[in-house]
Amino acid sequence: MKIISIAAVTAGGKTTIVNELKKQIPSTKSLHFDEYSFEGEVDDFYTWTKQGADYNVWNLHPLIKDILEIKKNSDCEYLLLDYPFAYCHKALSQYIDCAIFIDTPLDIAMARRILRDMGNATGDEIRQNMELYLKYARITYIQMIKDVLPSSDYIIDGTKELSEKTDEIKKIMLSL
């Protein structure tokens, strides 16, 4: 079994691509970072980034446990990790065979996040969210691009259509 990490900034397209790949490639399973609660999980990303952005503060043992369980008890060919850190977390990196980063421009990711998460928000709520993004959150997105993108094995252009990104990643997967 090959374990492939799909990373991107928030709303960069990780989950959409992982779900599409699972539909198209038989014998593929996935685990999604956002479905877990982790000890050491960061609440204040601004401070975390200012203090050096240590990805190892997350205790990812629940995710690692599930990876090992699937490796032991499944005959799938691929395990996709919808996971934002690529090789940046020491404990989990040893299980990854290939890390792919979807390089989605921050304006596209922001537009997707607003459409996905703020469909019922008022104009004032959206403006307040944009102010918080500019003051506190953007620095973390930039940090991810500085750390996670260069640690990845492959970079996919996040501006491409879903079918193009999926085809590109499928070719990578099938070549492993």
mmCIF file of C-alpha atoms in Angstrom:
data_model
loop_
_atom_site.group_PDB
_atom_site.id
_atom_site.type_symbol
_atom_site.label_atom_id
_atom_site.label_comp_id
_atom_site.label_asym_id
_atom_site.label_seq_id
_atom_site.Cartn_x
_atom_site.Cartn_y
_atom_site.Cartn_z
ATOM 1 C CA MET A 1 0.000 0.000 0.000
ATOM 2 C CA LYS A 2 1.204 3.508 -0.854
ATOM 3 C CA ILE A 3 0.371 6.350 1.530
ATOM 4 C CA ILE A 4 -0.068 9.692 -0.193
ATOM 5 C CA SER A 5 -0.467 12.972 1.628
ATOM 6 C CA ILE A 6 -2.549 15.650 -0.085
ATOM 7 C CA ALA A 7 -1.749 19.052 1.439
ATOM 8 C CA ALA A 8 -2.942 22.608 0.801
ATOM 9 C CA VAL A 9 -3.941 25.666 2.769
ATOM 10 C CA THR A 10 -7.444 25.712 4.260
ATOM 11 C CA ALA A 11 -9.989 25.559 1.408
ATOM 12 C CA GLY A 12 -7.180 24.751 -1.016
ATOM 13 C CA GLY A 13 -9.009 21.719 -2.384
ATOM 14 C CA LYS A 14 -7.648 18.783 -0.348
ATOM 15 C CA THR A 15 -10.938 17.126 0.549
ATOM 16 C CA THR A 16 -12.526 17.646 -2.863
ATOM 17 C CA ILE A 17 -9.553 16.064 -4.623
ATOM 18 C CA VAL A 18 -9.221 13.176 -2.151
ATOM 19 C CA ASN A 19 -12.923 12.351 -2.533
ATOM 20 C CA GLU A 20 -12.700 12.529 -6.329
ATOM 21 C CA LEU A 21 -9.614 10.279 -6.407
ATOM 22 C CA LYS A 22 -11.413 7.723 -4.235
ATOM 23 C CA LYS A 23 -14.252 7.616 -6.774
ATOM 24 C CA GLN A 24 -11.874 7.112 -9.688
ATOM 25 C CA ILE A 25 -9.233 4.742 -8.303
ATOM 26 C CA PRO A 26 -10.416 1.394 -7.011
ATOM 27 C CA SER A 27 -8.863 0.075 -3.835
ATOM 28 C CA THR A 28 -8.311 3.535 -2.355
ATOM 29 C CA LYS A 29 -9.107 4.598 1.211
ATOM 30 C CA SER A 30 -8.723 7.962 2.899
ATOM 31 C CA LEU A 31 -8.224 9.549 6.281
ATOM 32 C CA HIS A 32 -9.139 13.180 6.902
ATOM 33 C CA PHE A 33 -7.170 15.325 9.356
ATOM 34 C CA ASP A 34 -10.205 17.521 10.072
ATOM 35 C CA GLU A 35 -12.161 14.541 11.426
ATOM 36 C CA TYR A 36 -9.783 14.173 14.382
ATOM 37 C CA SER A 37 -9.231 16.016 17.648
ATOM 38 C CA PHE A 38 -5.581 16.011 18.651
ATOM 39 C CA GLU A 39 -3.850 16.633 21.929
ATOM 40 C CA GLY A 40 -1.676 19.712 21.502
ATOM 41 C CA GLU A 41 -3.962 21.028 18.769
ATOM 42 C CA VAL A 42 -3.257 24.697 18.126
ATOM 43 C CA ASP A 43 -6.008 27.174 18.994
ATOM 44 C CA ASP A 44 -4.086 30.414 18.393
ATOM 45 C CA PHE A 45 -2.394 30.049 15.010
ATOM 46 C CA TYR A 46 -1.064 33.593 15.045
ATOM 47 C CA THR A 47 0.936 32.966 18.248
ATOM 48 C CA TRP A 48 1.928 29.471 17.059
ATOM 49 C CA THR A 49 3.323 30.957 13.853
ATOM 50 C CA LYS A 50 5.096 33.811 15.658
ATOM 51 C CA GLN A 51 6.695 31.251 18.017
ATOM 52 C CA GLY A 52 8.204 29.251 15.174
ATOM 53 C CA ALA A 53 5.352 27.165 13.728
ATOM 54 C CA ASP A 54 6.291 23.841 15.305
ATOM 55 C CA TYR A 55 4.155 21.260 13.497
ATOM 56 C CA ASN A 56 5.214 18.633 16.040
ATOM 57 C CA VAL A 57 3.064 20.140 18.823
ATOM 58 C CA TRP A 58 0.126 18.149 17.451
ATOM 59 C CA ASN A 59 -0.018 14.677 18.941
ATOM 60 C CA LEU A 60 -1.024 12.825 15.783
ATOM 61 C CA HIS A 61 -1.065 9.371 17.369
ATOM 62 C CA PRO A 62 -4.820 8.845 16.724
ATOM 63 C CA LEU A 63 -4.216 9.414 12.999
ATOM 64 C CA ILE A 64 -1.055 7.280 13.019
ATOM 65 C CA LYS A 65 -2.973 4.523 14.810
ATOM 66 C CA ASP A 66 -5.599 4.542 12.050
ATOM 67 C CA ILE A 67 -2.903 4.509 9.353
ATOM 68 C CA LEU A 68 -1.296 1.456 10.956
ATOM 69 C CA GLU A 69 -4.679 -0.243 11.330
ATOM 70 C CA ILE A 70 -5.453 0.228 7.637
ATOM 71 C CA LYS A 71 -1.973 -0.988 6.669
ATOM 72 C CA LYS A 72 -2.452 -4.112 8.776
ATOM 73 C CA ASN A 73 -6.054 -4.983 7.934
ATOM 74 C CA SER A 74 -6.719 -3.635 4.469
ATOM 75 C CA ASP A 75 -5.760 -4.772 1.031
ATOM 76 C CA CYS A 76 -6.171 -1.347 -0.536
ATOM 77 C CA GLU A 77 -3.477 -0.086 -2.888
ATOM 78 C CA TYR A 78 -3.591 3.548 -1.809
ATOM 79 C CA LEU A 79 -4.284 5.404 1.391
ATOM 80 C CA LEU A 80 -4.886 9.108 0.825
ATOM 81 C CA LEU A 81 -4.275 11.470 3.710
ATOM 82 C CA ASP A 82 -6.310 14.675 3.541
ATOM 83 C CA TYR A 83 -3.642 16.249 5.697
ATOM 84 C CA PRO A 84 -2.158 19.771 5.700
ATOM 85 C CA PHE A 85 1.458 19.196 6.790
ATOM 86 C CA ALA A 86 3.118 16.901 4.175
ATOM 87 C CA TYR A 87 6.443 15.857 5.760
ATOM 88 C CA CYS A 88 6.536 18.667 8.372
ATOM 89 C CA HIS A 89 5.362 16.507 11.292
ATOM 90 C CA LYS A 90 8.192 14.205 12.334
ATOM 91 C CA ALA A 91 6.139 11.329 13.786
ATOM 92 C CA LEU A 92 3.766 11.055 10.823
ATOM 93 C CA SER A 93 6.261 11.790 8.035
ATOM 94 C CA GLN A 94 7.814 8.331 8.264
ATOM 95 C CA TYR A 95 4.569 6.763 7.024
ATOM 96 C CA ILE A 96 4.187 8.939 3.917
ATOM 97 C CA ASP A 97 5.364 7.527 0.590
ATOM 98 C CA CYS A 98 4.541 10.647 -1.394
ATOM 99 C CA ALA A 99 3.485 14.180 -0.443
ATOM 100 C CA ILE A 100 1.554 16.321 -2.907
ATOM 101 C CA PHE A 101 0.868 20.015 -2.315
ATOM 102 C CA ILE A 102 -2.008 21.740 -4.075
ATOM 103 C CA ASP A 103 -0.726 25.274 -4.587
ATOM 104 C CA THR A 104 -3.966 27.233 -4.446
ATOM 105 C CA PRO A 105 -3.617 31.037 -4.454
ATOM 106 C CA LEU A 106 -4.783 32.558 -1.186
ATOM 107 C CA ASP A 107 -7.506 34.640 -2.823
ATOM 108 C CA ILE A 108 -9.092 31.517 -4.326
ATOM 109 C CA ALA A 109 -8.817 29.643 -1.019
ATOM 110 C CA MET A 110 -10.406 32.597 0.793
ATOM 111 C CA ALA A 111 -13.269 32.834 -1.688
ATOM 112 C CA ARG A 112 -13.910 29.092 -1.332
ATOM 113 C CA ARG A 113 -13.809 29.313 2.463
ATOM 114 C CA ILE A 114 -16.324 32.173 2.505
ATOM 115 C CA LEU A 115 -18.644 30.340 0.111
ATOM 116 C CA ARG A 116 -18.299 27.064 2.046
ATOM 117 C CA ASP A 117 -18.417 28.342 5.632
ATOM 118 C CA MET A 118 -20.236 31.662 5.560
ATOM 119 C CA GLY A 119 -23.238 31.103 3.325
ATOM 120 C CA ASN A 120 -25.640 32.431 5.967
ATOM 121 C CA ALA A 121 -23.339 35.118 7.373
ATOM 122 C CA THR A 122 -24.232 38.790 7.362
ATOM 123 C CA GLY A 123 -22.078 41.349 5.580
ATOM 124 C CA ASP A 124 -20.764 42.533 8.955
ATOM 125 C CA GLU A 125 -19.797 38.967 9.928
ATOM 126 C CA ILE A 126 -17.937 38.490 6.652
ATOM 127 C CA ARG A 127 -16.142 41.847 7.069
ATOM 128 C CA GLN A 128 -15.169 40.932 10.633
ATOM 129 C CA ASN A 129 -13.862 37.573 9.410
ATOM 130 C CA MET A 130 -11.801 39.346 6.719
ATOM 131 C CA GLU A 131 -10.313 41.688 9.319
ATOM 132 C CA LEU A 132 -9.314 38.714 11.498
ATOM 133 C CA TYR A 133 -7.831 36.987 8.468
ATOM 134 C CA LEU A 134 -5.717 40.012 7.567
ATOM 135 C CA LYS A 135 -4.583 40.695 11.154
ATOM 136 C CA TYR A 136 -4.059 37.170 12.464
ATOM 137 C CA ALA A 137 -4.689 34.257 10.103
ATOM 138 C CA ARG A 138 -2.924 35.178 6.853
ATOM 139 C CA ILE A 139 0.481 34.837 8.505
ATOM 140 C CA THR A 140 -0.217 31.124 9.096
ATOM 141 C CA TYR A 141 -1.281 30.537 5.487
ATOM 142 C CA ILE A 142 1.988 32.160 4.357
ATOM 143 C CA GLN A 143 3.937 30.008 6.834
ATOM 144 C CA MET A 144 2.386 26.850 5.393
ATOM 145 C CA ILE A 145 3.429 27.888 1.911
ATOM 146 C CA LYS A 146 6.978 28.496 3.214
ATOM 147 C CA ASP A 147 7.166 25.149 5.051
ATOM 148 C CA VAL A 148 4.791 22.590 3.576
ATOM 149 C CA LEU A 149 5.041 23.396 -0.132
ATOM 150 C CA PRO A 150 8.849 22.926 -0.371
ATOM 151 C CA SER A 151 8.718 19.775 1.756
ATOM 152 C CA SER A 152 6.345 18.122 -0.722
ATOM 153 C CA ASP A 153 7.394 15.760 -3.506
ATOM 154 C CA TYR A 154 5.005 17.234 -6.075
ATOM 155 C CA ILE A 155 3.325 20.618 -6.495
ATOM 156 C CA ILE A 156 -0.031 20.800 -8.296
ATOM 157 C CA ASP A 157 -1.353 24.075 -9.679
ATOM 158 C CA GLY A 158 -4.446 24.800 -7.580
ATOM 159 C CA THR A 159 -5.936 27.071 -10.270
ATOM 160 C CA LYS A 160 -6.535 24.147 -12.638
ATOM 161 C CA GLU A 161 -9.926 22.519 -13.034
ATOM 162 C CA LEU A 162 -10.708 19.625 -10.685
ATOM 163 C CA SER A 163 -10.464 17.079 -13.507
ATOM 164 C CA GLU A 164 -6.991 18.341 -14.485
ATOM 165 C CA LYS A 165 -5.707 18.232 -10.907
ATOM 166 C CA THR A 166 -7.202 14.795 -10.359
ATOM 167 C CA ASP A 167 -5.681 13.436 -13.584
ATOM 168 C CA GLU A 168 -2.283 14.837 -12.658
ATOM 169 C CA ILE A 169 -2.377 13.280 -9.191
ATOM 170 C CA LYS A 170 -3.658 9.961 -10.582
ATOM 171 C CA LYS A 171 -0.621 9.797 -12.872
ATOM 172 C CA ILE A 172 1.652 10.414 -9.902
ATOM 173 C CA MET A 173 -0.100 7.761 -7.825
ATOM 174 C CA LEU A 174 0.011 5.140 -10.574
ATOM 175 C CA SER A 175 3.729 5.780 -11.082
ATOM 176 C CA LEU A 176 4.591 4.981 -7.449
#
